Amino acid sequence: MAAAPERSGVVRDPKTGEMLIPASQRPDGSWRKPRRVKDGYVPQEEVPTFQTKGTQWRDSKPDYPIGLCKEDVEKQKKAKEAQIEASTNAAVRSKNSKRKDKKKNGGKNVDSVSKGISGVEISDSPKDSAHKEIANKIKTLKKKLREVKELEEKIAAGDVKPSKQQTDKVQRKQALIDEIEELHSKKKV
């Protein structure tokens, strides 16, 4: 009978010959009991992760063309590593040069930024917000006017027999037009 291979975390009891997960101490100081394990048991940490067929195929493909001699493969690997190292070194050098420039310039960059900010205007003034409110009111009034016109067309076509609310809405048409004109004149001021 062939002996089962020993795995990490699983030991064979010398007295009984059974596989056991030995007793261990918890963080609070108490002890876990040793647990028996069947012969085919694989601890959760050692269970291989699932891989799709596509992943298995991608991982099985060689990185370099088949038939390329090992020396050329090594040369390409070294060239790739050198290229990666050069690019990281260049990035570090550019960062360091920017830091040095900041130290040299001192507060000169602050002056250029403050000049740029001086030309910027913040548009959230009370006047602008009032214009926005007027524009929103005009928009809602135009929507109401459009609804009134659609209702008039339906009444004229005989599709709708108007209720009291609908006739009141139609009669209010001129008031809506006057209010829109009044808001337009306020907006221009």
N, CA and C atoms as an extended XYZ file, in Angstrom:
567
Properties=species:S:1:pos:R:3:atomname:S:1:resname:S:1:resid:I:1 pbc="F F F"
N         0.833       -1.158        0.000 N   MET     1
C         0.000        0.000        0.000 CA  MET     1
C         0.896        1.245        0.000 C   MET     1
N         0.680        2.155       -0.967 N   ALA     2
C         1.519        3.343       -1.082 CA  ALA     2
C         1.104        4.367       -0.038 C   ALA     2
N         2.086        5.029        0.536 N   ALA     3
C         1.816        6.038        1.563 CA  ALA     3
C         1.339        7.319        0.891 C   ALA     3
N         0.324        7.936        1.499 N   ALA     4
C        -0.189        9.199        0.954 CA  ALA     4
C         0.837       10.295        1.204 C   ALA     4
N         1.003       11.200        0.253 N   PRO     5
C         1.981       12.262        0.441 CA  PRO     5
C         1.543       13.196        1.574 C   PRO     5
N         2.507       13.623        2.361 N   GLU     6
C         2.218       14.527        3.468 CA  GLU     6
C         1.987       15.929        2.907 C   GLU     6
N         0.990       16.626        3.446 N   ARG     7
C         0.667       17.980        3.004 CA  ARG     7
C         0.908       18.941        4.147 C   ARG     7
N         1.046       20.210        3.824 N   SER     8
C         1.259       21.195        4.872 CA  SER     8
C        -0.010       21.314        5.711 C   SER     8
N         0.161       21.330        7.015 N   GLY     9
C        -0.978       21.464        7.907 CA  GLY     9
C        -1.638       20.149        8.242 C   GLY     9
N        -1.258       19.055        7.588 N   VAL    10
C        -1.854       17.747        7.853 CA  VAL    10
C        -0.718       16.799        8.235 C   VAL    10
N        -0.905       16.083        9.362 N   VAL    11
C         0.126       15.145        9.811 CA  VAL    11
C        -0.509       13.778       10.039 C   VAL    11
N         0.326       12.744       10.035 N   ARG    12
C        -0.153       11.386       10.285 CA  ARG    12
C         0.096       11.074       11.760 C   ARG    12
N        -0.960       10.603       12.429 N   ASP    13
C        -0.856       10.229       13.838 CA  ASP    13
C        -0.023        8.949       13.931 C   ASP    13
N         1.072        8.969       14.691 N   PRO    14
C         1.934        7.774       14.739 CA  PRO    14
C         1.256        6.574       15.402 C   PRO    14
N         0.333        6.795       16.314 N   LYS    15
C        -0.301        5.681       17.018 CA  LYS    15
C        -1.355        4.988       16.151 C   LYS    15
N        -2.284        5.803       15.573 N   THR    16
C        -3.405        5.223       14.829 CA  THR    16
C        -3.158        5.176       13.332 C   THR    16
N        -2.242        6.002       12.834 N   GLY    17
C        -1.977        6.045       11.399 CA  GLY    17
C        -2.962        6.919       10.633 C   GLY    17
N        -3.850        7.633       11.322 N   GLU    18
C        -4.833        8.507       10.667 CA  GLU    18
C        -4.208        9.865       10.343 C   GLU    18
N        -4.804       10.528        9.337 N   MET    19
C        -4.366       11.877        8.990 CA  MET    19
C        -5.091       12.849        9.920 C   MET    19
N        -4.346       13.840       10.469 N   LEU    20
C        -4.913       14.808       11.409 CA  LEU    20
C        -4.472       16.216       11.080 C   LEU    20
N        -5.364       17.151       11.363 N   ILE    21
C        -4.955       18.554       11.405 CA  ILE    21
C        -4.642       18.779       12.875 C   ILE    21
N        -3.384       19.087       13.212 N   PRO    22
C        -2.995       19.144       14.619 CA  PRO    22
C        -3.703       20.262       15.378 C   PRO    22
N        -3.683       20.144       16.713 N   ALA    23
C        -4.270       21.165       17.578 CA  ALA    23
C        -3.504       22.462       17.383 C   ALA    23
N        -4.244       23.574       17.453 N   SER    24
C        -3.594       24.875       17.294 CA  SER    24
C        -4.206       25.860       18.275 C   SER    24
N        -3.469       26.925       18.519 N   GLN    25
C        -3.920       27.902       19.499 CA  GLN    25
C        -4.608       29.072       18.788 C   GLN    25
N        -5.762       29.458       19.321 N   ARG    26
C        -6.513       30.594       18.774 CA  ARG    26
C        -5.879       31.900       19.259 C   ARG    26
N        -6.220       33.021       18.602 N   PRO    27
C        -5.667       34.311       19.034 CA  PRO    27
C        -6.029       34.673       20.481 C   PRO    27
N        -7.184       34.176       20.973 N   ASP    28
C        -7.581       34.508       22.351 CA  ASP    28
C        -6.901       33.613       23.386 C   ASP    28
N        -6.075       32.657       22.944 N   GLY    29
C        -5.329       31.803       23.863 CA  GLY    29
C        -5.911       30.417       24.040 C   GLY    29
N        -7.152       30.183       23.642 N   SER    30
C        -7.741       28.856       23.786 CA  SER    30
C        -7.191       27.940       22.695 C   SER    30
N        -7.397       26.616       22.856 N   TRP    31
C        -6.843       25.633       21.921 CA  TRP    31
C        -7.942       24.957       21.112 C   TRP    31
N        -7.668       24.741       19.834 N   ARG    32
C        -8.557       23.950       18.979 CA  ARG    32
C        -8.170       22.488       19.135 C   ARG    32
N        -9.142       21.592       19.038 N   LYS    33
C        -8.863       20.163       19.114 CA  LYS    33
C        -8.268       19.701       17.779 C   LYS    33
N        -7.471       18.632       17.811 N   PRO    34
C        -7.010       18.083       16.522 CA  PRO    34
C        -8.193       17.443       15.798 C   PRO    34
N        -8.224       17.570       14.459 N   ARG    35
C        -9.343       17.033       13.681 CA  ARG    35
C        -8.847       15.942       12.745 C   ARG    35
N        -9.636       14.847       12.677 N   ARG    36
C        -9.315       13.773       11.743 CA  ARG    36
C        -9.669       14.202       10.330 C   ARG    36
N        -8.908       13.705        9.376 N   VAL    37
C        -9.101       14.063        7.975 CA  VAL    37
C        -9.053       12.785        7.153 C   VAL    37
N        -9.909       12.692        6.138 N   LYS    38
C        -9.883       11.525        5.251 CA  LYS    38
C        -8.620       11.557        4.404 C   LYS    38
N        -8.282       10.410        3.825 N   ASP    39
C        -7.045       10.302        3.058 CA  ASP    39
C        -6.990       11.253        1.869 C   ASP    39
N        -8.084       11.477        1.190 N   GLY    40
C        -8.069       12.334        0.002 CA  GLY    40
C        -8.246       13.815        0.296 C   GLY    40
N        -8.208       14.222        1.560 N   TYR    41
C        -8.481       15.602        1.957 CA  TYR    41
C        -7.411       16.562        1.432 C   TYR    41
N        -7.878       17.691        0.886 N   VAL    42
C        -6.982       18.764        0.460 CA  VAL    42
C        -7.413       20.030        1.200 C   VAL    42
N        -6.526       20.642        1.981 N   PRO    43
C        -6.904       21.852        2.718 CA  PRO    43
C        -7.367       22.955        1.773 C   PRO    43
N        -8.237       23.826        2.263 N   GLN    44
C        -8.841       24.880        1.454 CA  GLN    44
C        -7.779       25.779        0.812 C   GLN    44
N        -6.696       26.031        1.543 N   GLU    45
C        -5.647       26.908        1.007 CA  GLU    45
C        -4.941       26.284       -0.186 C   GLU    45
N        -4.941       24.941       -0.248 N   GLU    46
C        -4.220       24.257       -1.315 CA  GLU    46
C        -5.105       23.868       -2.493 C   GLU    46
N        -6.418       24.114       -2.405 N   VAL    47
C        -7.317       23.787       -3.511 CA  VAL    47
C        -7.011       24.732       -4.662 C   VAL    47
N        -6.728       24.185       -5.852 N   PRO    48
C        -6.402       25.057       -6.982 CA  PRO    48
C        -7.619       25.887       -7.396 C   PRO    48
N        -7.365       27.124       -7.810 N   THR    49
C        -8.465       27.988       -8.244 CA  THR    49
C        -8.975       27.539       -9.603 C   THR    49
N       -10.246       27.798       -9.857 N   PHE    50
C       -10.865       27.411      -11.119 CA  PHE    50
C       -10.321       28.277      -12.242 C   PHE    50
N       -10.006       27.645      -13.355 N   GLN    51
C        -9.559       28.361      -14.541 CA  GLN    51
C       -10.411       27.924      -15.727 C   GLN    51
N       -10.861       28.902      -16.498 N   THR    52
C       -11.643       28.579      -17.684 CA  THR    52
C       -10.733       27.977      -18.743 C   THR    52
N       -11.359       27.384      -19.758 N   LYS    53
C       -10.582       26.789      -20.851 CA  LYS    53
C        -9.732       27.852      -21.545 C   LYS    53
N       -10.309       29.056      -21.706 N   GLY    54
C        -9.577       30.143      -22.363 CA  GLY    54
C        -8.345       30.553      -21.571 C   GLY    54
N        -8.477       30.608      -20.256 N   THR    55
C        -7.345       30.969      -19.410 CA  THR    55
C        -6.276       29.886      -19.470 C   THR    55
N        -6.692       28.631      -19.437 N   GLN    56
C        -5.735       27.535      -19.527 CA  GLN    56
C        -4.999       27.572      -20.863 C   GLN    56
N        -5.730       27.847      -21.944 N   TRP    57
C        -5.122       27.916      -23.273 CA  TRP    57
C        -4.126       29.066      -23.352 C   TRP    57
N        -4.531       30.244      -22.816 N   ARG    58
C        -3.659       31.416      -22.857 CA  ARG    58
C        -2.375       31.170      -22.061 C   ARG    58
N        -2.502       30.514      -20.906 N   ASP    59
C        -1.331       30.258      -20.077 CA  ASP    59
C        -0.429       29.190      -20.672 C   ASP    59
N        -0.987       28.290      -21.481 N   SER    60
C        -0.179       27.226      -22.056 CA  SER    60
C         0.617       27.698      -23.281 C   SER    60
N         0.210       28.832      -23.868 N   LYS    61
C         0.917       29.332      -25.047 CA  LYS    61
C         2.305       29.826      -24.654 C   LYS    61
N         3.318       29.555      -25.461 N   PRO    62
C         4.648       30.072      -25.145 CA  PRO    62
C         4.709       31.589      -25.397 C   PRO    62
N         5.596       32.268      -24.675 N   ASP    63
C         5.732       33.720      -24.828 CA  ASP    63
C         6.446       34.090      -26.129 C   ASP    63
N         7.259       33.182      -26.629 N   TYR    64
C         8.049       33.466      -27.823 CA  TYR    64
C         7.737       32.439      -28.898 C   TYR    64
N         8.052       32.733      -30.155 N   PRO    65
C         7.739       31.799      -31.241 CA  PRO    65
C         8.376       30.429      -31.014 C   PRO    65
N         7.647       29.390      -31.416 N   ILE    66
C         8.140       28.025      -31.283 CA  ILE    66
C         9.339       27.862      -32.206 C   ILE    66
N        10.384       27.242      -31.682 N   GLY    67
C        11.575       26.996      -32.487 CA  GLY    67
C        12.648       28.050      -32.290 C   GLY    67
N        12.358       29.116      -31.589 N   LEU    68
C        13.352       30.148      -31.317 CA  LEU    68
C        14.344       29.579      -30.308 C   LEU    68
N        15.622       29.736      -30.586 N   CYS    69
C        16.613       29.138      -29.693 CA  CYS    69
C        16.626       29.858      -28.350 C   CYS    69
N        17.070       29.134      -27.314 N   LYS    70
C        17.030       29.641      -25.947 CA  LYS    70
C        17.861       30.910      -25.782 C   LYS    70
N        18.954       31.006      -26.527 N   GLU    71
C        19.816       32.190      -26.422 CA  GLU    71
C        19.060       33.446      -26.874 C   GLU    71
N        18.326       33.314      -27.989 N   ASP    72
C        17.559       34.456      -28.491 CA  ASP    72
C        16.443       34.834      -27.522 C   ASP    72
N        15.809       33.817      -26.912 N   VAL    73
C        14.756       34.074      -25.932 CA  VAL    73
C        15.339       34.859      -24.757 C   VAL    73
N        16.529       34.436      -24.284 N   GLU    74
C        17.181       35.132      -23.171 CA  GLU    74
C        17.531       36.564      -23.555 C   GLU    74
N        18.016       36.775      -24.785 N   LYS    75
C        18.351       38.124      -25.252 CA  LYS    75
C        17.106       39.013      -25.249 C   LYS    75
N        15.979       38.458      -25.752 N   GLN    76
C        14.747       39.240      -25.798 CA  GLN    76
C        14.249       39.561      -24.391 C   GLN    76
N        14.350       38.599      -23.468 N   LYS    77
C        13.942       38.847      -22.086 CA  LYS    77
C        14.787       39.945      -21.470 C   LYS    77
N        16.117       39.884      -21.678 N   LYS    78
C        17.010       40.906      -21.127 CA  LYS    78
C        16.712       42.268      -21.735 C   LYS    78
N        16.437       42.308      -23.046 N   ALA    79
C        16.125       43.575      -23.706 CA  ALA    79
C        14.832       44.163      -23.157 C   ALA    79
N        13.833       43.301      -22.940 N   LYS    80
C        12.553       43.758      -22.401 CA  LYS    80
C        12.737       44.304      -20.980 C   LYS    80
N        13.519       43.588      -20.150 N   GLU    81
C        13.778       44.045      -18.788 CA  GLU    81
C        14.527       45.376      -18.791 C   GLU    81
N        15.519       45.505      -19.696 N   ALA    82
C        16.282       46.749      -19.788 CA  ALA    82
C        15.378       47.908      -20.213 C   ALA    82
N        14.459       47.622      -21.132 N   GLN    83
C        13.529       48.655      -21.592 CA  GLN    83
C        12.619       49.101      -20.452 C   GLN    83
N        12.113       48.155      -19.677 N   ILE    84
C        11.245       48.485      -18.541 CA  ILE    84
C        12.024       49.300      -17.513 C   ILE    84
N        13.261       48.870      -17.233 N   GLU    85
C        14.083       49.583      -16.259 CA  GLU    85
C        14.398       51.000      -16.734 C   GLU    85
N        14.687       51.150      -18.031 N   ALA    86
C        14.994       52.471      -18.573 CA  ALA    86
C        13.785       53.390      -18.472 C   ALA    86
N        12.597       52.849      -18.760 N   SER    87
C        11.400       53.696      -18.694 CA  SER    87
C        11.100       54.106      -17.260 C   SER    87
N        11.306       53.197      -16.298 N   THR    88
C        11.071       53.568      -14.900 CA  THR    88
C        12.118       54.564      -14.430 C   THR    88
N        13.370       54.384      -14.870 N   ASN    89
C        14.415       55.340      -14.500 CA  ASN    89
C        14.116       56.713      -15.077 C   ASN    89
N        13.616       56.750      -16.319 N   ALA    90
C        13.282       58.034      -16.947 CA  ALA    90
C        12.149       58.720      -16.184 C   ALA    90
N        11.177       57.937      -15.738 N   ALA    91
C        10.065       58.513      -14.979 CA  ALA    91
C        10.559       59.083      -13.659 C   ALA    91
N        11.454       58.368      -12.999 N   VAL    92
C        12.003       58.849      -11.727 CA  VAL    92
C        12.815       60.113      -11.964 C   VAL    92
N        13.626       60.124      -13.038 N   ARG    93
C        14.426       61.318      -13.338 CA  ARG    93
C        13.542       62.523      -13.605 C   ARG    93
N        12.445       62.322      -14.359 N   SER    94
C        11.575       63.460      -14.663 CA  SER    94
C        10.899       63.976      -13.392 C   SER    94
N        10.507       63.072      -12.497 N   LYS    95
C         9.925       63.504      -11.223 CA  LYS    95
C        10.938       64.312      -10.428 C   LYS    95
N        12.178       63.794      -10.369 N   ASN    96
C        13.212       64.495       -9.611 CA  ASN    96
C        13.515       65.852      -10.211 C   ASN    96
N        13.535       65.939      -11.547 N   SER    97
C        13.821       67.228      -12.184 CA  SER    97
C        12.697       68.225      -11.907 C   SER    97
N        11.456       67.757      -11.867 N   LYS    98
C        10.345       68.654      -11.542 CA  LYS    98
C        10.477       69.175      -10.122 C   LYS    98
N        10.873       68.303       -9.206 N   ARG    99
C        11.061       68.732       -7.819 CA  ARG    99
C        12.168       69.778       -7.722 C   ARG    99
N        13.273       69.544       -8.449 N   LYS   100
C        14.379       70.496       -8.428 CA  LYS   100
C        13.950       71.840       -8.996 C   LYS   100
N        13.172       71.803      -10.086 N   ASP   101
C        12.679       73.050      -10.681 CA  ASP   101
C        11.810       73.815       -9.705 C   ASP   101
N        10.955       73.116       -8.962 N   LYS   102
C        10.106       73.787       -7.980 CA  LYS   102
C        10.951       74.457       -6.910 C   LYS   102
N        12.017       73.750       -6.460 N   LYS   103
C        12.876       74.331       -5.439 CA  LYS   103
C        13.604       75.560       -5.970 C   LYS   103
N        14.073       75.483       -7.229 N   LYS   104
C        14.788       76.612       -7.826 CA  LYS   104
C        13.874       77.818       -7.995 C   LYS   104
N        12.671       77.588       -8.526 N   ASN   105
C        11.755       78.676       -8.815 CA  ASN   105
C        11.190       79.309       -7.554 C   ASN   105
N        11.084       78.552       -6.504 N   GLY   106
C        10.543       79.088       -5.254 CA  GLY   106
C         9.108       79.507       -5.441 C   GLY   106
N         8.828       80.806       -5.315 N   GLY   107
C         7.466       81.314       -5.418 CA  GLY   107
C         7.115       81.851       -6.791 C   GLY   107
N         7.979       81.669       -7.802 N   LYS   108
C         7.709       82.212       -9.136 CA  LYS   108
C         6.452       81.598       -9.756 C   LYS   108
N         6.235       80.316       -9.540 N   ASN   109
C         5.049       79.662      -10.095 CA  ASN   109
C         3.776       80.195       -9.448 C   ASN   109
N         3.864       80.583       -8.194 N   VAL   110
C         2.704       81.113       -7.490 CA  VAL   110
C         2.249       82.413       -8.150 C   VAL   110
N         3.201       83.250       -8.566 N   ASP   111
C         2.850       84.505       -9.225 CA  ASP   111
C         2.109       84.259      -10.535 C   ASP   111
N         2.593       83.302      -11.322 N   SER   112
C         1.935       83.035      -12.596 CA  SER   112
C         0.531       82.490      -12.382 C   SER   112
N         0.353       81.669      -11.351 N   VAL   113
C        -0.966       81.123      -11.060 CA  VAL   113
C        -1.896       82.217      -10.568 C   VAL   113
N        -1.399       83.087       -9.717 N   SER   114
C        -2.246       84.170       -9.204 CA  SER   114
C        -2.651       85.123      -10.320 C   SER   114
N        -1.761       85.360      -11.296 N   LYS   115
C        -2.133       86.192      -12.452 CA  LYS   115
C        -3.241       85.517      -13.259 C   LYS   115
N        -3.134       84.224      -13.431 N   GLY   116
C        -4.150       83.482      -14.175 CA  GLY   116
C        -5.495       83.496      -13.464 C   GLY   116
N        -5.479       83.427      -12.155 N   ILE   117
C        -6.718       83.415      -11.385 CA  ILE   117
C        -7.380       84.784      -11.393 C   ILE   117
N        -6.582       85.852      -11.463 N   SER   118
C        -7.161       87.197      -11.421 CA  SER   118
C        -8.117       87.448      -12.589 C   SER   118
N        -7.903       86.778      -13.718 N   GLY   119
C        -8.781       86.954      -14.868 CA  GLY   119
C       -10.056       86.127      -14.805 C   GLY   119
N       -10.166       85.250      -13.845 N   VAL   120
C       -11.320       84.372      -13.739 CA  VAL   120
C       -12.425       85.066      -12.958 C   VAL   120
N       -13.639       84.975      -13.482 N   GLU   121
C       -14.791       85.540      -12.795 CA  GLU   121
C       -15.692       84.411      -12.337 C   GLU   121
N       -16.188       84.527      -11.128 N   ILE   122
C       -17.120       83.538      -10.602 CA  ILE   122
C       -18.510       84.031      -10.936 C   ILE   122
N       -19.291       83.191      -11.616 N   SER   123
C       -20.568       83.629      -12.166 CA  SER   123
C       -21.760       83.336      -11.262 C   SER   123
N       -21.514       82.984      -10.024 N   ASP   124
C       -22.629       82.662       -9.148 CA  ASP   124
C       -22.992       83.879       -8.285 C   ASP   124
N       -23.117       85.023       -8.929 N   SER   125
C       -23.485       86.236       -8.205 CA  SER   125
C       -25.010       86.302       -8.079 C   SER   125
N       -25.524       87.147       -7.202 N   PRO   126
C       -26.976       87.243       -7.047 CA  PRO   126
C       -27.678       87.636       -8.348 C   PRO   126
N       -27.024       88.477       -9.145 N   LYS   127
C       -27.625       88.912      -10.409 CA  LYS   127
C       -27.810       87.718      -11.349 C   LYS   127
N       -26.764       86.859      -11.435 N   ASP   128
C       -26.846       85.682      -12.302 CA  ASP   128
C       -27.903       84.706      -11.812 C   ASP   128
N       -27.990       84.522      -10.490 N   SER   129
C       -28.991       83.591       -9.969 CA  SER   129
C       -30.399       84.116      -10.213 C   SER   129
N       -30.566       85.454      -10.153 N   ALA   130
C       -31.877       86.040      -10.444 CA  ALA   130
C       -32.247       85.806      -11.906 C   ALA   130
N       -31.253       85.946      -12.795 N   HIS   131
C       -31.495       85.686      -14.220 CA  HIS   131
C       -31.885       84.227      -14.448 C   HIS   131
N       -31.230       83.323      -13.698 N   LYS   132
C       -31.551       81.903      -13.836 CA  LYS   132
C       -32.987       81.627      -13.386 C   LYS   132
N       -33.373       82.256      -12.278 N   GLU   133
C       -34.743       82.062      -11.781 CA  GLU   133
C       -35.762       82.569      -12.792 C   GLU   133
N       -35.485       83.751      -13.367 N   ILE   134
C       -36.400       84.320      -14.365 CA  ILE   134
C       -36.480       83.396      -15.574 C   ILE   134
N       -35.322       82.876      -16.010 N   ALA   135
C       -35.305       81.977      -17.167 CA  ALA   135
C       -36.127       80.713      -16.876 C   ALA   135
N       -36.026       80.190      -15.670 N   ASN   136
C       -36.799       78.997      -15.309 CA  ASN   136
C       -38.300       79.294      -15.297 C   ASN   136
N       -38.674       80.470      -14.778 N   LYS   137
C       -40.092       80.834      -14.755 CA  LYS   137
C       -40.629       80.971      -16.173 C   LYS   137
N       -39.825       81.606      -17.042 N   ILE   138
C       -40.238       81.755      -18.441 CA  ILE   138
C       -40.436       80.391      -19.077 C   ILE   138
N       -39.525       79.487      -18.777 N   LYS   139
C       -39.609       78.137      -19.349 CA  LYS   139
C       -40.898       77.437      -18.925 C   LYS   139
N       -41.236       77.506      -17.630 N   THR   140
C       -42.458       76.844      -17.151 CA  THR   140
C       -43.706       77.503      -17.726 C   THR   140
N       -43.676       78.846      -17.854 N   LEU   141
C       -44.835       79.544      -18.423 CA  LEU   141
C       -45.029       79.193      -19.892 C   LEU   141
N       -43.931       79.063      -20.625 N   LYS   142
C       -44.026       78.676      -22.037 CA  LYS   142
C       -44.602       77.268      -22.167 C   LYS   142
N       -44.232       76.397      -21.231 N   LYS   143
C       -44.775       75.041      -21.244 CA  LYS   143
C       -46.282       75.073      -21.018 C   LYS   143
N       -46.719       75.878      -20.052 N   LYS   144
C       -48.154       76.002      -19.790 CA  LYS   144
C       -48.881       76.569      -20.998 C   LYS   144
N       -48.273       77.580      -21.656 N   LEU   145
C       -48.871       78.185      -22.842 CA  LEU   145
C       -49.001       77.157      -23.968 C   LEU   145
N       -47.975       76.322      -24.127 N   ARG   146
C       -48.006       75.267      -25.142 CA  ARG   146
C       -49.139       74.278      -24.850 C   ARG   146
N       -49.319       73.924      -23.584 N   GLU   147
C       -50.406       73.017      -23.206 CA  GLU   147
C       -51.775       73.639      -23.497 C   GLU   147
N       -51.891       74.961      -23.240 N   VAL   148
C       -53.159       75.655      -23.510 CA  VAL   148
C       -53.456       75.626      -25.003 C   VAL   148
N       -52.450       75.878      -25.834 N   LYS   149
C       -52.655       75.868      -27.289 CA  LYS   149
C       -53.074       74.481      -27.775 C   LYS   149
N       -52.442       73.431      -27.230 N   GLU   150
C       -52.824       72.067      -27.609 CA  GLU   150
C       -54.267       71.777      -27.205 C   GLU   150
N       -54.662       72.242      -26.027 N   LEU   151
C       -56.030       72.049      -25.547 CA  LEU   151
C       -57.029       72.791      -26.444 C   LEU   151
N       -56.687       74.026      -26.853 N   GLU   152
C       -57.559       74.792      -27.766 CA  GLU   152
C       -57.756       74.040      -29.082 C   GLU   152
N       -56.660       73.471      -29.607 N   GLU   153
C       -56.752       72.737      -30.869 CA  GLU   153
C       -57.663       71.516      -30.725 C   GLU   153
N       -57.551       70.810      -29.596 N   LYS   154
C       -58.394       69.632      -29.375 CA  LYS   154
C       -59.868       70.026      -29.244 C   LYS   154
N       -60.105       71.162      -28.581 N   ILE   155
C       -61.495       71.633      -28.419 CA  ILE   155
C       -62.057       72.049      -29.771 C   ILE   155
N       -61.235       72.750      -30.572 N   ALA   156
C       -61.684       73.212      -31.888 CA  ALA   156
C       -61.967       72.027      -32.813 C   ALA   156
N       -61.187       70.964      -32.685 N   ALA   157
C       -61.388       69.787      -33.527 CA  ALA   157
C       -62.557       68.941      -33.041 C   ALA   157
N       -63.020       69.194      -31.831 N   GLY   158
C       -64.146       68.442      -31.288 CA  GLY   158
C       -63.730       67.129      -30.641 C   GLY   158
N       -62.444       66.946      -30.410 N   ASP   159
C       -61.948       65.713      -29.788 CA  ASP   159
C       -62.251       65.686      -28.287 C   ASP   159
N       -62.302       66.860      -27.667 N   VAL   160
C       -62.456       66.943      -26.218 CA  VAL   160
C       -63.637       67.842      -25.889 C   VAL   160
N       -64.441       67.400      -24.948 N   LYS   161
C       -65.489       68.263      -24.407 CA  LYS   161
C       -64.903       68.868      -23.133 C   LYS   161
N       -64.636       70.199      -23.125 N   PRO   162
C       -63.872       70.799      -22.029 CA  PRO   162
C       -64.636       70.796      -20.711 C   PRO   162
N       -63.855       70.509      -19.634 N   SER   163
C       -64.411       70.611      -18.289 CA  SER   163
C       -64.231       72.052      -17.811 C   SER   163
N       -64.715       72.345      -16.610 N   LYS   164
C       -64.610       73.702      -16.066 CA  LYS   164
C       -63.141       74.098      -15.899 C   LYS   164
N       -62.308       73.166      -15.424 N   GLN   165
C       -60.881       73.448      -15.229 CA  GLN   165
C       -60.194       73.737      -16.559 C   GLN   165
N       -60.575       72.974      -17.602 N   GLN   166
C       -59.957       73.176      -18.906 CA  GLN   166
C       -60.358       74.518      -19.506 C   GLN   166
N       -61.621       74.931      -19.347 N   THR   167
C       -62.034       76.241      -19.872 CA  THR   167
C       -61.338       77.362      -19.112 C   THR   167
N       -61.156       77.195      -17.796 N   ASP   168
C       -60.417       78.200      -17.017 CA  ASP   168
C       -58.977       78.299      -17.517 C   ASP   168
N       -58.400       77.159      -17.827 N   LYS   169
C       -57.023       77.128      -18.319 CA  LYS   169
C       -56.917       77.865      -19.658 C   LYS   169
N       -57.879       77.651      -20.556 N   VAL   170
C       -57.878       78.315      -21.860 CA  VAL   170
C       -58.072       79.824      -21.685 C   VAL   170
N       -58.930       80.225      -20.766 N   GLN   171
C       -59.192       81.654      -20.546 CA  GLN   171
C       -57.969       82.365      -19.960 C   GLN   171
N       -57.100       81.633      -19.346 N   ARG   172
C       -55.911       82.219      -18.708 CA  ARG   172
C       -54.764       82.411      -19.718 C   ARG   172
N       -54.984       82.115      -20.984 N   LYS   173
C       -53.954       82.173      -22.020 CA  LYS   173
C       -53.325       83.564      -22.110 C   LYS   173
N       -54.140       84.608      -22.174 N   GLN   174
C       -53.616       85.962      -22.320 CA  GLN   174
C       -52.797       86.378      -21.101 C   GLN   174
N       -53.211       85.940      -19.921 N   ALA   175
C       -52.454       86.265      -18.704 CA  ALA   175
C       -51.068       85.626      -18.756 C   ALA   175
N       -50.972       84.395      -19.288 N   LEU   176
C       -49.681       83.727      -19.419 CA  LEU   176
C       -48.770       84.492      -20.387 C   LEU   176
N       -49.351       84.929      -21.513 N   ILE   177
C       -48.563       85.682      -22.508 CA  ILE   177
C       -48.039       86.971      -21.897 C   ILE   177
N       -48.901       87.695      -21.172 N   ASP   178
C       -48.485       88.952      -20.533 CA  ASP   178
C       -47.372       88.718      -19.510 C   ASP   178
N       -47.512       87.655      -18.743 N   GLU   179
C       -46.511       87.352      -17.710 CA  GLU   179
C       -45.165       87.010      -18.346 C   GLU   179
N       -45.179       86.271      -19.460 N   ILE   180
C       -43.938       85.928      -20.159 CA  ILE   180
C       -43.264       87.187      -20.668 C   ILE   180
N       -44.035       88.118      -21.275 N   GLU   181
C       -43.463       89.366      -21.775 CA  GLU   181
C       -42.878       90.206      -20.645 C   GLU   181
N       -43.567       90.228      -19.510 N   GLU   182
C       -43.089       90.992      -18.359 CA  GLU   182
C       -41.760       90.430      -17.845 C   GLU   182
N       -41.643       89.093      -17.784 N   LEU   183
C       -40.402       88.465      -17.326 CA  LEU   183
C       -39.266       88.698      -18.323 C   LEU   183
N       -39.589       88.725      -19.639 N   HIS   184
C       -38.564       89.016      -20.650 CA  HIS   184
C       -38.010       90.418      -20.434 C   HIS   184
N       -38.875       91.362      -20.135 N   SER   185
C       -38.403       92.743      -19.918 CA  SER   185
C       -37.561       92.834      -18.655 C   SER   185
N       -37.891       92.096      -17.605 N   LYS   186
C       -37.074       92.078      -16.386 CA  LYS   186
C       -35.717       91.455      -16.644 C   LYS   186
N       -35.694       90.438      -17.479 N   LYS   187
C       -34.450       89.729      -17.763 CA  LYS   187
C       -33.474       90.621      -18.503 C   LYS   187
N       -33.976       91.482      -19.377 N   LYS   188
C       -33.118       92.364      -20.169 CA  LYS   188
C       -32.509       93.447      -19.295 C   LYS   188
N       -33.168       93.831      -18.218 N   VAL   189
C       -32.671       94.917      -17.335 CA  VAL   189
C       -31.497       94.494      -16.536 C   VAL   189
